[in-house]
Short mmCIF file of C-alpha atoms in Angstrom, two decimals:
data_model
loop_
_atom_site.label_atom_id
_atom_site.label_comp_id
_atom_site.label_asym_id
_atom_site.label_seq_id
_atom_site.Cartn_x
_atom_site.Cartn_y
_atom_site.Cartn_z
CA MET A 530 4.79 105.01 224.18
CA LEU A 531 4.80 102.61 221.24
CA ALA A 532 6.01 105.28 218.82
CA HIS A 533 8.67 106.25 221.32
CA ALA A 534 9.92 102.65 221.50
CA ILE A 535 9.91 102.29 217.72
CA PHE A 536 11.96 105.46 217.25
CA PHE A 537 14.34 104.42 220.04
CA TYR A 538 15.02 101.10 218.36
CA ILE A 539 15.43 102.67 214.94
CA PHE A 540 18.00 105.18 216.19
CA SER A 541 19.88 102.71 218.37
CA ILE A 542 20.07 100.11 215.59
CA ILE A 543 21.43 102.77 213.23
CA ALA A 544 23.89 103.87 215.90
CA VAL A 545 25.20 100.36 216.57
CA ILE A 546 25.42 99.38 212.90
CA SER A 547 27.19 102.58 211.92
CA ALA A 548 29.58 102.21 214.87
CA ILE A 549 30.48 98.75 213.60
CA MET A 550 30.81 100.06 210.06
CA VAL A 551 33.26 102.75 211.22
CA THR A 552 35.79 100.02 211.94
CA ALA A 553 34.64 97.56 209.30
CA SER A 554 34.46 99.69 206.17
CA LYS A 555 37.48 99.49 203.90
CA ASN A 556 37.47 103.07 202.70
CA THR A 557 38.64 105.54 205.34
CA VAL A 558 36.40 108.33 204.06
CA HIS A 559 33.41 105.99 204.30
CA SER A 560 34.24 105.23 207.91
CA VAL A 561 34.28 108.95 208.69
CA PHE A 562 30.84 109.24 207.10
CA PHE A 563 29.64 106.33 209.24
CA LEU A 564 31.10 108.09 212.27
CA ILE A 565 29.01 111.14 211.37
CA LEU A 566 25.91 108.97 211.05
CA ASP A 567 26.73 107.51 214.45
CA PHE A 568 27.03 110.97 216.01
CA ILE A 569 23.73 112.01 214.49
CA SER A 570 21.84 108.98 215.75
CA ILE A 571 23.39 109.34 219.21
CA SER A 572 22.23 112.96 219.33
CA CYS A 573 18.75 111.80 218.27
CA LEU A 574 18.82 109.41 221.23
CA PHE A 575 19.81 112.29 223.51
CA ILE A 576 16.88 114.31 222.22
CA MET A 577 14.57 111.35 222.81
CA ILE A 578 15.44 111.15 226.51
CA GLY A 579 14.65 114.85 226.80
CA ALA A 580 18.21 116.18 226.82
CA GLU A 581 17.65 118.36 223.77
CA PHE A 582 20.41 120.83 224.65
CA ILE A 583 23.09 118.15 224.82
CA GLY A 584 21.76 116.56 221.64
CA MET A 585 21.98 119.83 219.73
CA ILE A 586 25.42 120.69 221.12
CA MET A 587 26.55 117.22 220.10
CA LEU A 588 25.35 117.92 216.56
CA ILE A 589 26.98 121.35 216.43
CA VAL A 590 30.31 120.45 218.00
CA TYR A 591 30.93 116.89 216.88
CA VAL A 592 29.17 116.74 213.54
CA GLY A 593 29.47 120.38 212.54
CA ALA A 594 33.09 120.94 213.53
CA VAL A 595 35.05 117.90 214.73
CA ALA A 596 33.92 115.48 212.05
CA VAL A 597 34.50 118.09 209.34
CA LEU A 598 38.11 118.31 210.49
CA PHE A 599 38.36 114.49 210.52
CA LEU A 600 37.06 114.39 206.99
CA PHE A 601 39.42 117.17 206.02
CA VAL A 602 42.46 115.33 207.35
CA VAL A 603 41.44 111.97 205.91
CA MET A 604 40.81 113.45 202.47
CA MET A 605 43.97 115.54 202.46
CA LEU A 606 46.28 112.75 203.62
CA ASN A 607 44.71 110.30 201.18
CA VAL A 608 44.76 107.56 203.81
CA ALA A 609 42.41 105.47 201.72
CA GLN A 610 45.20 104.28 199.50
CA GLN A 611 47.56 103.30 202.29
CA LYS A 612 45.25 101.22 204.42
CA ASN A 613 45.72 97.88 202.72
CA GLN A 614 49.47 97.71 203.13
CA TRP A 615 49.23 98.86 206.71
CA PHE A 616 46.82 96.15 207.78
CA LEU A 617 48.77 93.41 206.08
CA SER A 618 52.21 94.51 207.23
CA LYS A 619 54.06 92.89 210.15
CA SER A 620 54.48 96.18 212.00
CA SER A 621 50.76 96.51 212.61
CA SER A 622 50.38 93.12 214.33
CA GLY A 623 52.41 94.47 217.25
CA HIS A 624 49.60 96.88 218.01
CA ILE A 625 46.99 94.18 218.47
CA PRO A 626 47.90 93.16 222.07
CA ILE A 627 48.04 96.80 223.17
CA GLY A 628 44.67 97.46 221.58
CA LEU A 629 43.21 94.40 223.32
CA ILE A 630 44.54 95.55 226.70
CA ILE A 631 43.10 99.05 226.25
CA SER A 632 39.72 97.75 225.17
CA ALA A 633 39.64 95.34 228.14
CA VAL A 634 40.40 98.19 230.54
CA ILE A 635 37.66 100.35 229.01
CA PHE A 636 35.23 97.43 229.20
CA PHE A 637 35.94 96.84 232.90
CA GLU A 638 35.66 100.54 233.68
CA LEU A 639 32.26 100.62 232.03
CA ILE A 640 31.16 97.52 233.97
CA ILE A 641 32.29 99.08 237.26
CA VAL A 642 30.49 102.36 236.57
CA VAL A 643 27.27 100.84 235.31
CA GLY A 644 27.27 98.10 237.96
CA GLY A 645 27.95 100.53 240.78
CA TRP A 646 25.18 102.77 239.54
CA LYS A 647 22.77 99.86 239.36
CA TYR A 648 23.51 98.22 242.72
CA LYS A 649 24.37 101.26 244.83
CA PRO A 650 22.02 104.03 243.73
CA ASN A 651 23.72 106.76 245.79
CA LEU A 652 27.15 106.14 244.23
CA VAL A 653 26.81 109.34 242.26
CA ASN A 654 24.91 112.05 244.05
CA LEU A 655 22.08 113.11 241.78
CA THR A 656 20.25 115.34 244.24
CA THR A 657 21.81 118.58 242.97
CA SER A 658 20.00 118.36 239.66
CA SER A 659 16.59 119.89 240.20
CA SER A 660 14.58 118.76 237.23
CA THR A 661 11.17 120.27 237.26
CA ASP A 662 8.87 120.65 234.31
CA LYS A 663 8.91 124.44 234.41
CA ILE A 664 12.63 124.85 233.79
CA THR A 665 14.01 123.72 230.45
CA ASN A 666 17.03 121.50 230.62
CA THR A 667 19.21 124.26 229.17
CA HIS A 668 18.41 126.39 232.21
CA SER A 669 18.91 123.57 234.71
CA LEU A 670 22.22 122.60 233.06
CA GLY A 671 23.39 126.20 233.29
CA GLN A 672 22.31 126.44 236.92
CA VAL A 673 24.40 123.42 237.86
CA LEU A 674 27.34 124.22 235.59
CA TYR A 675 27.79 127.84 236.64
CA THR A 676 27.25 127.37 240.39
CA ASP A 677 28.39 124.04 241.80
CA TYR A 678 30.89 123.12 239.09
CA ILE A 679 32.08 126.57 238.01
CA HIS A 680 35.74 125.88 238.85
CA ILE A 681 35.85 122.58 236.99
CA PHE A 682 34.06 124.18 234.07
CA GLN A 683 36.50 127.12 233.94
CA ILE A 684 39.52 124.84 234.33
CA SER A 685 38.40 122.60 231.47
CA GLY A 686 37.95 125.69 229.33
CA MET A 687 41.47 126.84 230.21
CA ILE A 688 42.88 123.41 229.36
CA LEU A 689 41.25 123.57 225.94
CA LEU A 690 42.64 127.07 225.40
CA VAL A 691 46.13 125.94 226.40
CA ALA A 692 45.88 122.95 224.06
CA MET A 693 44.81 125.24 221.23
CA ILE A 694 47.61 127.73 221.78
CA GLY A 695 50.09 124.86 222.22
CA ALA A 696 49.10 123.37 218.88
CA ILE A 697 49.57 126.74 217.20
CA VAL A 698 52.94 127.30 218.86
CA LEU A 699 54.19 123.84 217.91
CA THR A 700 53.27 124.13 214.25
CA PHE A 701 54.02 127.80 213.72
CA ARG A 702 57.20 128.40 211.75
CA GLN A 703 58.59 131.82 211.02
CA ARG A 704 59.98 131.53 207.53
CA ASP A 705 62.31 134.05 206.00
CA GLY A 706 61.99 135.25 202.46
CA VAL A 707 58.24 134.89 202.29
CA LYS A 708 56.52 137.88 200.77
CA LYS A 709 53.79 139.07 203.07
CA GLN A 710 50.91 141.21 201.99
CA SER A 711 50.05 144.14 204.18
CA TYR A 712 46.43 145.11 203.65
CA LEU A 713 47.02 148.60 204.97
CA LYS A 714 49.81 149.11 202.47
CA GLN A 715 47.72 147.75 199.60
CA ILE A 716 44.75 149.94 200.38
CA SER A 717 46.71 153.11 201.06
CA ARG A 718 48.61 152.93 197.76
CA GLU A 719 48.03 155.98 195.61
CA ARG A 720 48.28 156.38 191.89
CA SER A 721 51.12 158.88 192.23
CA GLU A 722 53.47 156.40 193.86
CA GLY A 723 52.35 153.40 191.86
CA VAL A 724 52.58 154.70 188.31
CA GLU A 725 55.39 156.65 186.77
CA VAL A 726 55.36 158.07 183.27
CA LEU A 727 58.76 157.87 181.64
CA GLU A 728 60.17 159.25 178.45
CA VAL A 729 61.89 156.26 176.91
CA PRO A 730 65.01 157.22 174.96
CA SER A 731 65.31 155.16 171.80
CA ASN A 732 67.82 152.31 171.72
CA LYS A 733 68.51 152.63 175.45
CA GLY A 734 65.39 151.46 177.23
CA VAL A 735 64.64 152.15 180.86
CA LYS A 736 65.64 150.37 183.99
CA ILE A 737 62.56 149.29 185.90
CA ASP A 738 62.40 147.41 189.16
CA ASP A 739 65.54 148.48 190.99
CA MET B 418 -5.32 104.07 214.10
CA GLU B 419 -4.87 107.25 216.10
CA TYR B 420 -1.24 107.32 214.92
CA LEU B 421 -2.43 107.34 211.32
CA GLY B 422 -4.51 110.44 211.94
CA VAL B 423 -1.58 112.18 213.60
CA ILE B 424 0.74 111.22 210.75
CA ILE B 425 -1.70 112.47 208.09
CA GLN B 426 -2.17 115.74 209.96
CA GLU B 427 1.58 116.25 210.29
CA VAL B 428 2.21 115.41 206.65
CA TYR B 429 -0.44 117.95 205.68
CA LYS B 430 1.25 120.59 207.83
CA ILE B 431 4.69 119.76 206.43
CA LEU B 432 3.43 120.00 202.83
CA PHE B 433 1.72 123.28 203.66
CA LEU B 434 5.11 124.60 204.74
CA LEU B 435 7.37 122.95 202.16
CA ILE B 436 5.49 123.75 198.97
CA PRO B 437 5.42 127.51 199.62
CA VAL B 438 9.11 127.37 200.53
CA LEU B 439 9.97 125.57 197.28
CA VAL B 440 7.84 127.91 195.17
CA SER B 441 9.36 130.94 196.85
CA VAL B 442 12.83 129.52 196.22
CA ALA B 443 11.99 129.43 192.51
CA MET B 444 10.66 132.99 192.64
CA ILE B 445 13.66 134.19 194.63
CA VAL B 446 16.02 132.88 191.96
CA TRP B 447 14.15 134.98 189.42
CA LEU B 448 14.28 138.02 191.74
CA ASP B 449 17.98 137.51 192.30
CA ARG B 450 18.72 137.47 188.57
CA ARG B 451 16.48 140.47 187.90
CA VAL B 452 18.07 142.59 190.63
CA TRP B 453 21.50 141.55 189.43
CA ALA B 454 20.59 142.55 185.90
CA PHE B 455 19.06 145.90 186.85
CA VAL B 456 22.16 146.92 188.78
CA GLN B 457 24.22 146.17 185.71
CA LYS B 458 21.74 147.95 183.39
CA ARG B 459 20.59 144.74 181.72
CA GLN B 460 17.09 143.32 181.40
CA GLY B 461 17.59 139.93 183.00
CA PRO B 462 15.17 137.04 182.41
CA ASN B 463 12.05 138.71 181.00
CA VAL B 464 10.75 136.40 178.29
CA VAL B 465 8.99 133.44 179.95
CA GLY B 466 5.71 134.59 181.42
CA PRO B 467 4.88 138.09 182.65
CA PHE B 468 8.13 139.89 183.59
CA GLY B 469 9.87 136.54 183.14
CA LEU B 470 8.24 135.23 186.31
CA LEU B 471 8.07 131.69 184.97
CA GLN B 472 11.76 131.58 184.06
CA SER B 473 12.59 129.36 187.05
CA LEU B 474 9.85 126.95 186.03
CA ALA B 475 11.31 126.73 182.55
CA ASP B 476 14.76 126.17 184.00
CA ALA B 477 13.42 123.46 186.28
CA LEU B 478 11.79 121.70 183.31
CA LYS B 479 15.06 121.86 181.44
CA TYR B 480 16.96 120.37 184.37
CA ILE B 481 14.42 117.58 184.83
CA PHE B 482 14.66 116.47 181.22
CA LYS B 483 18.43 116.66 181.01
CA GLU B 484 20.42 113.49 181.33
CA ILE B 485 22.10 112.86 184.68
CA ILE B 486 25.74 112.05 184.02
CA ILE B 487 27.59 110.12 186.70
CA PRO B 488 31.37 110.14 186.15
CA ALA B 489 32.81 106.65 185.71
CA SER B 490 35.47 106.99 188.40
CA SER B 491 33.26 108.70 190.93
CA ASN B 492 32.10 107.19 194.19
CA LYS B 493 28.55 106.64 193.00
CA VAL B 494 26.61 106.30 196.24
CA ILE B 495 28.11 109.41 197.81
CA PHE B 496 27.91 111.27 194.49
CA ILE B 497 24.15 110.75 194.38
CA LEU B 498 23.71 111.29 198.10
CA ALA B 499 25.42 114.71 198.15
CA PRO B 500 22.73 116.83 196.41
CA ILE B 501 20.00 114.97 198.30
CA ILE B 502 21.65 115.85 201.62
CA THR B 503 22.11 119.50 200.62
CA MET B 504 18.46 119.81 199.63
CA THR B 505 17.11 117.95 202.67
CA LEU B 506 19.16 119.91 205.17
CA ALA B 507 18.15 123.18 203.56
CA LEU B 508 14.48 122.24 203.91
CA ILE B 509 14.31 120.58 207.35
CA ALA B 510 15.54 123.72 209.10
CA TRP B 511 12.28 125.46 208.13
CA ALA B 512 10.42 123.25 210.62
CA VAL B 513 11.19 125.57 213.53
CA ILE B 514 10.74 128.96 211.84
CA PRO B 515 7.76 130.68 213.51
CA PHE B 516 5.44 132.49 211.10
CA SER B 517 3.32 133.77 213.98
CA GLU B 518 2.92 132.90 217.62
CA SER B 519 0.97 129.75 216.80
CA GLN B 520 1.94 129.08 213.18
CA VAL B 521 5.05 127.00 213.70
CA LEU B 522 5.55 123.38 212.74
CA ALA B 523 7.71 122.44 215.73
CA ASN B 524 7.91 124.89 218.61
CA ILE B 525 10.93 123.32 220.29
CA ASN B 526 12.89 124.65 223.25
CA VAL B 527 16.22 124.77 221.45
CA GLY B 528 14.99 126.12 218.11
CA ILE B 529 17.92 128.42 217.51
CA LEU B 530 20.42 125.64 218.24
CA TYR B 531 18.52 123.38 215.85
CA ILE B 532 18.84 125.89 213.02
CA PHE B 533 22.49 126.42 213.86
CA ALA B 534 23.13 122.67 213.91
CA VAL B 535 21.34 122.06 210.62
CA SER B 536 23.13 124.92 208.89
CA SER B 537 26.45 123.58 210.14
CA LEU B 538 25.56 120.19 208.70
CA GLY B 539 25.06 121.84 205.31
CA VAL B 540 28.79 121.64 204.68
CA TYR B 541 28.56 117.87 204.26
CA GLY B 542 26.59 118.05 201.06
CA ILE B 543 29.36 120.13 199.53
CA ILE B 544 32.25 118.05 200.90
CA MET B 545 30.61 114.81 199.78
CA GLY B 546 29.88 116.19 196.34
CA GLY B 547 33.41 117.44 195.91
CA TRP B 548 35.07 114.30 197.15
CA ALA B 549 32.83 111.82 195.35
CA SER B 550 33.35 113.55 192.00
CA ASN B 551 36.95 112.30 192.11
CA SER B 552 38.21 115.28 190.19
CA LYS B 553 40.55 118.11 191.07
CA TYR B 554 38.38 121.21 190.80
CA PRO B 555 35.41 119.89 192.76
CA PHE B 556 37.74 118.63 195.46
CA LEU B 557 39.52 121.96 195.81
CA GLY B 558 36.17 123.73 195.87
CA SER B 559 34.78 121.49 198.58
CA ILE B 560 37.90 121.84 200.74
CA ARG B 561 37.66 125.60 200.45
CA SER B 562 34.00 125.55 201.27
CA ALA B 563 34.51 123.37 204.35
CA ALA B 564 37.13 125.71 205.77
CA GLN B 565 35.01 128.75 204.95
CA MET B 566 31.79 127.45 206.47
CA VAL B 567 33.47 126.18 209.65
CA SER B 568 35.18 129.55 210.12
CA TYR B 569 32.11 131.67 209.71
CA GLU B 570 29.94 129.39 211.83
CA VAL B 571 32.09 130.41 214.78
CA SER B 572 31.25 134.08 214.40
CA ILE B 573 27.56 133.34 213.74
CA GLY B 574 27.50 131.27 216.94
CA ILE B 575 28.91 134.12 218.97
CA ILE B 576 26.46 136.59 217.41
CA ILE B 577 23.64 134.26 218.41
CA ILE B 578 25.04 134.28 221.97
CA ASN B 579 24.70 138.08 221.91
CA VAL B 580 21.03 137.82 221.07
CA LEU B 581 20.45 135.02 223.57
CA LEU B 582 21.91 137.15 226.37
CA CYS B 583 19.14 139.65 225.74
CA VAL B 584 16.41 137.01 225.48
CA GLY B 585 17.21 134.32 228.02
CA SER B 586 15.68 131.53 225.97
CA LEU B 587 16.63 129.36 223.01
CA ASN B 588 13.07 129.22 221.70
CA LEU B 589 12.56 131.19 218.47
CA ASN B 590 9.12 132.43 219.53
CA ASP B 591 10.56 133.75 222.79
CA ILE B 592 13.27 135.54 220.80
CA VAL B 593 10.61 137.25 218.70
CA ILE B 594 8.46 138.17 221.70
CA ALA B 595 11.47 139.64 223.51
CA GLN B 596 11.71 142.21 220.69
CA GLN B 597 8.23 143.63 221.25
CA ASN B 598 9.56 146.90 222.67
CA MET B 599 12.64 147.25 220.55
CA TRP B 600 14.01 145.19 217.70
CA PHE B 601 17.47 143.86 218.42
CA ILE B 602 18.83 145.59 215.34
CA ILE B 603 18.92 148.84 217.36
CA PRO B 604 21.04 147.81 220.36
CA LEU B 605 22.96 145.15 218.44
CA PHE B 606 23.44 146.91 215.11
CA PRO B 607 27.15 145.99 214.70
CA MET B 608 26.21 142.37 215.32
CA PHE B 609 23.54 142.59 212.62
CA VAL B 610 26.11 143.80 210.10
CA ILE B 611 28.51 141.00 211.03
CA PHE B 612 25.69 138.46 210.95
CA PHE B 613 24.72 139.59 207.47
CA ILE B 614 28.28 139.29 206.15
CA SER B 615 28.78 135.95 207.88
CA ALA B 616 25.52 134.72 206.39
CA LEU B 617 26.85 135.64 202.96
CA ALA B 618 29.94 133.55 203.66
CA GLU B 619 27.99 130.70 205.22
CA THR B 620 25.76 130.35 202.16
CA ASN B 621 28.66 130.72 199.70
CA ARG B 622 27.19 133.84 198.17
CA PRO B 623 29.23 136.44 196.35
CA PRO B 624 31.57 138.08 197.39
CA PHE B 625 32.47 134.89 199.27
CA ASP B 626 31.59 132.36 196.55
CA LEU B 627 35.11 130.94 196.48
CA PRO B 628 33.97 127.29 196.46
CA GLU B 629 32.57 127.90 192.98
CA ALA B 630 34.85 130.67 191.77
CA GLU B 631 34.55 130.03 188.07
CA ALA B 632 37.77 131.79 187.15
CA GLU B 633 39.82 129.43 189.30
CA LEU B 634 37.76 126.29 189.83
CA VAL B 635 35.37 125.99 186.83
CA ALA B 636 32.29 125.59 189.02
CA GLY B 637 33.78 124.20 192.21
CA TYR B 638 32.01 121.25 193.74
CA GLN B 639 29.23 121.38 191.13
CA THR B 640 31.53 120.81 188.15
CA GLU B 641 30.68 117.15 187.60
CA TYR B 642 26.97 117.48 188.30
CA SER B 643 24.32 117.79 185.65
CA GLY B 644 20.58 117.75 185.20
CA MET B 645 18.36 117.32 188.23
CA MET B 646 21.26 116.71 190.61
CA TYR B 647 22.75 120.08 189.76
CA ALA B 648 19.31 121.64 190.20
CA MET B 649 19.04 120.14 193.67
CA PHE B 650 22.34 121.72 194.72
CA TRP B 651 21.09 124.97 193.33
CA LEU B 652 17.69 124.76 195.07
CA GLY B 653 19.36 123.80 198.32
CA GLU B 654 21.67 126.76 198.07
CA TYR B 655 18.80 129.20 197.57
CA ALA B 656 16.70 127.55 200.29
CA ASN B 657 19.68 128.04 202.61
CA ILE B 658 19.90 131.69 201.63
CA LEU B 659 16.21 132.16 202.40
CA LEU B 660 16.71 130.38 205.70
CA MET B 661 19.57 132.69 206.63
CA CYS B 662 17.37 135.68 205.74
CA ALA B 663 14.61 134.25 207.94
CA LEU B 664 17.06 133.70 210.76
CA GLY B 665 18.35 137.25 210.41
CA SER B 666 14.85 138.68 210.50
CA ILE B 667 13.94 136.59 213.55
CA LEU B 668 17.11 137.46 215.46
CA PHE B 669 17.32 141.16 214.62
CA LEU B 670 14.22 142.42 212.80
CA GLY B 671 11.53 141.17 215.14
CA GLY B 672 10.36 138.12 213.18
CA TRP B 673 6.59 138.16 212.76
CA LEU B 674 6.10 141.34 214.81
CA SER B 675 4.74 144.33 212.95
CA PRO B 676 7.08 147.32 212.84
CA LEU B 677 4.60 149.55 214.64
CA ASP B 678 2.16 148.16 217.15
CA LEU B 679 -0.64 150.40 215.86
CA TYR B 680 -4.09 149.81 214.40
CA PRO B 681 -3.64 149.36 210.65
CA PHE B 682 -0.40 147.40 211.02
CA ASN B 683 -1.88 145.01 213.58
CA LEU B 684 -4.43 143.71 211.08
CA ILE B 685 -1.79 142.29 208.77
CA PRO B 686 -0.93 138.72 209.86
CA GLY B 687 2.52 138.02 211.23
CA ALA B 688 3.44 135.68 208.39
CA ILE B 689 3.21 138.59 205.91
CA TRP B 690 5.53 140.71 208.02
CA LEU B 691 8.03 137.88 208.30
CA ILE B 692 7.94 137.34 204.53
CA LEU B 693 8.43 141.06 203.91
CA LYS B 694 11.43 141.11 206.23
CA ILE B 695 12.90 138.03 204.55
CA LEU B 696 12.44 139.72 201.17
CA LEU B 697 14.12 142.88 202.41
CA LEU B 698 17.14 140.92 203.58
CA PHE B 699 17.21 138.94 200.36
CA LEU B 700 17.19 142.15 198.35
CA LEU B 701 20.33 143.14 200.26
CA PHE B 702 21.84 139.74 199.45
CA ALA B 703 21.09 140.25 195.76
CA LEU B 704 22.48 143.79 195.74
CA VAL B 705 25.69 142.66 197.41
CA LYS B 706 26.09 140.02 194.72
CA ALA B 707 25.80 142.65 192.03
CA ILE B 708 28.00 145.29 193.61
CA VAL B 709 30.93 143.70 195.41
CA PRO B 710 33.85 141.90 193.72
CA ARG B 711 34.98 138.50 194.94
CA TYR B 712 37.30 138.19 197.93
CA ARG B 713 40.65 136.48 197.78
CA TYR B 714 40.88 133.34 199.91
CA ASP B 715 43.35 134.67 202.48
CA GLN B 716 41.32 137.86 202.83
CA LEU B 717 38.24 135.75 203.54
CA MET B 718 39.97 133.76 206.28
CA ARG B 719 41.48 136.91 207.77
CA LEU B 720 38.09 138.61 207.88
CA GLY B 721 36.51 135.66 209.65
CA TRP B 722 39.13 134.82 212.23
CA LYS B 723 40.96 138.07 212.86
CA ILE B 724 38.19 140.65 212.61
CA PHE B 725 34.73 139.13 213.10
CA LEU B 726 35.59 136.64 215.82
CA PRO B 727 37.41 139.08 218.20
CA PHE B 728 34.89 141.83 217.53
CA SER B 729 31.86 139.67 218.27
CA LEU B 730 33.57 138.27 221.38
CA ILE B 731 34.20 141.79 222.64
CA TYR B 732 30.57 142.62 221.91
CA VAL B 733 29.45 139.63 224.00
CA VAL B 734 31.42 141.03 226.93
CA LEU B 735 29.94 144.50 226.36
CA THR B 736 26.37 143.22 226.10
CA ALA B 737 26.74 141.04 229.17
CA SER B 738 28.29 143.85 231.23
CA TYR B 739 25.63 146.32 230.13
CA LEU B 740 22.79 143.95 230.98
CA PHE B 741 24.40 143.04 234.30
CA TYR B 742 25.16 146.62 235.31
CA PHE B 743 21.67 147.93 234.58
CA ASN B 744 20.08 144.79 236.01
CA LEU B 745 18.40 143.94 232.70
CA LEU B 746 19.42 140.29 232.54
CA PRO B 747 16.39 138.16 231.63
CA THR B 748 14.98 135.99 234.39
CA ILE B 749 13.70 132.48 233.84
#
């Protein structure tokens, strides 16, 4: 158990420090890298409590896809150069009370959930999860997700799909005058229609491209 | 004290895995260049050692003794970290590759997800290298590479789902054992082809080597790197290619199983079979590099999102319906 405790403290210290550094670091790209480090150490903690499936999915989804897009956006927008003016400007100080209110609400929600869990053990019914040693947690997760919670699972999938299509619809612009390449046309082009041999009369030239 | 013994034993095992992987990476580079040369009717590296076998060693020596140049306006920490991350991620994925039923460093339940996660992390080495160089070509190369790798991961993920439907477990050894009667390349042949092409794109191999397309981007994200740091990118890239070949042979070619379960084939240990299968796949990788011209960027994106993704999704539905209809779904 000693090694377990040592690893737990290593990962949780890294997680907490990198979470602080996400907000504290001056360079925006650095804070995204700290966010990635945070995700990785959180997924290590998941693996340590035996939830290896969730840990791996966390790595694949958050680190492998979501954080790449974060990094993409931050690098493309070049936010790093704008940050100083933004923090010093008057317009940003108006956000501070709102941020404080939101963080207070989140804090109280967490206290209610954790406190209720601690002092009233049957607040959340945990009996449906049958964790035996024979079944891996991927199997047991699937058994719960695709039987008891199938509707919620499907609905959340549909919501994600709608959000994805909505984002495409909102940003899609049909522009006129843009030359589009048709692969079928390019491949099916023959020499006979692409090349023409012309006798060029002297001092007159030929008219190409009409 | 007991921990010390465990640690020493594990370190011994890890070295026993890592050193062969690194040596084979060096050899595979030589093989790649030789195959490339033979297709183009050249000789390739044939001077250092017998058949030029020691060429990679000579190259490595050259890289070690070259000066490491760090650009003045680069972000130094991330610049140095990038090749280290590429190399480390390419090597840690080997921990779960089974060389036989018992010869595996970490026989974890979610082995396939682990490999998938580590290979999706591989993009960070490239992005970090490109961004930290603080120069236009590396940055463009790394942005291209990020988009490319994220796109092709999606289709690889869905191909893996196809295989998992037939197996019913995420453990790599279980995947191999499930192929005892028939390798998955036979029922899932279209998926194997798509996996192979996606693996080419995932490892930035030609014809999908747009992140380092020298005609447009000098050398992409590697432009500012020199000496040992460049060599680490290069080693990481080839270790990733070998890993993808290993993954392909485990998912579709039966891993460490022998092709025929008969007397003379049974005697050969599973590790040899796995290595032969990896080499076969790598030979295909090398031939593709020599034969096929480079894709254009929009063609690459179109292939990933509009062809591979819908096709592999349809194949998931087909596989699932087939297994369900004939009552072949694996039980726990």
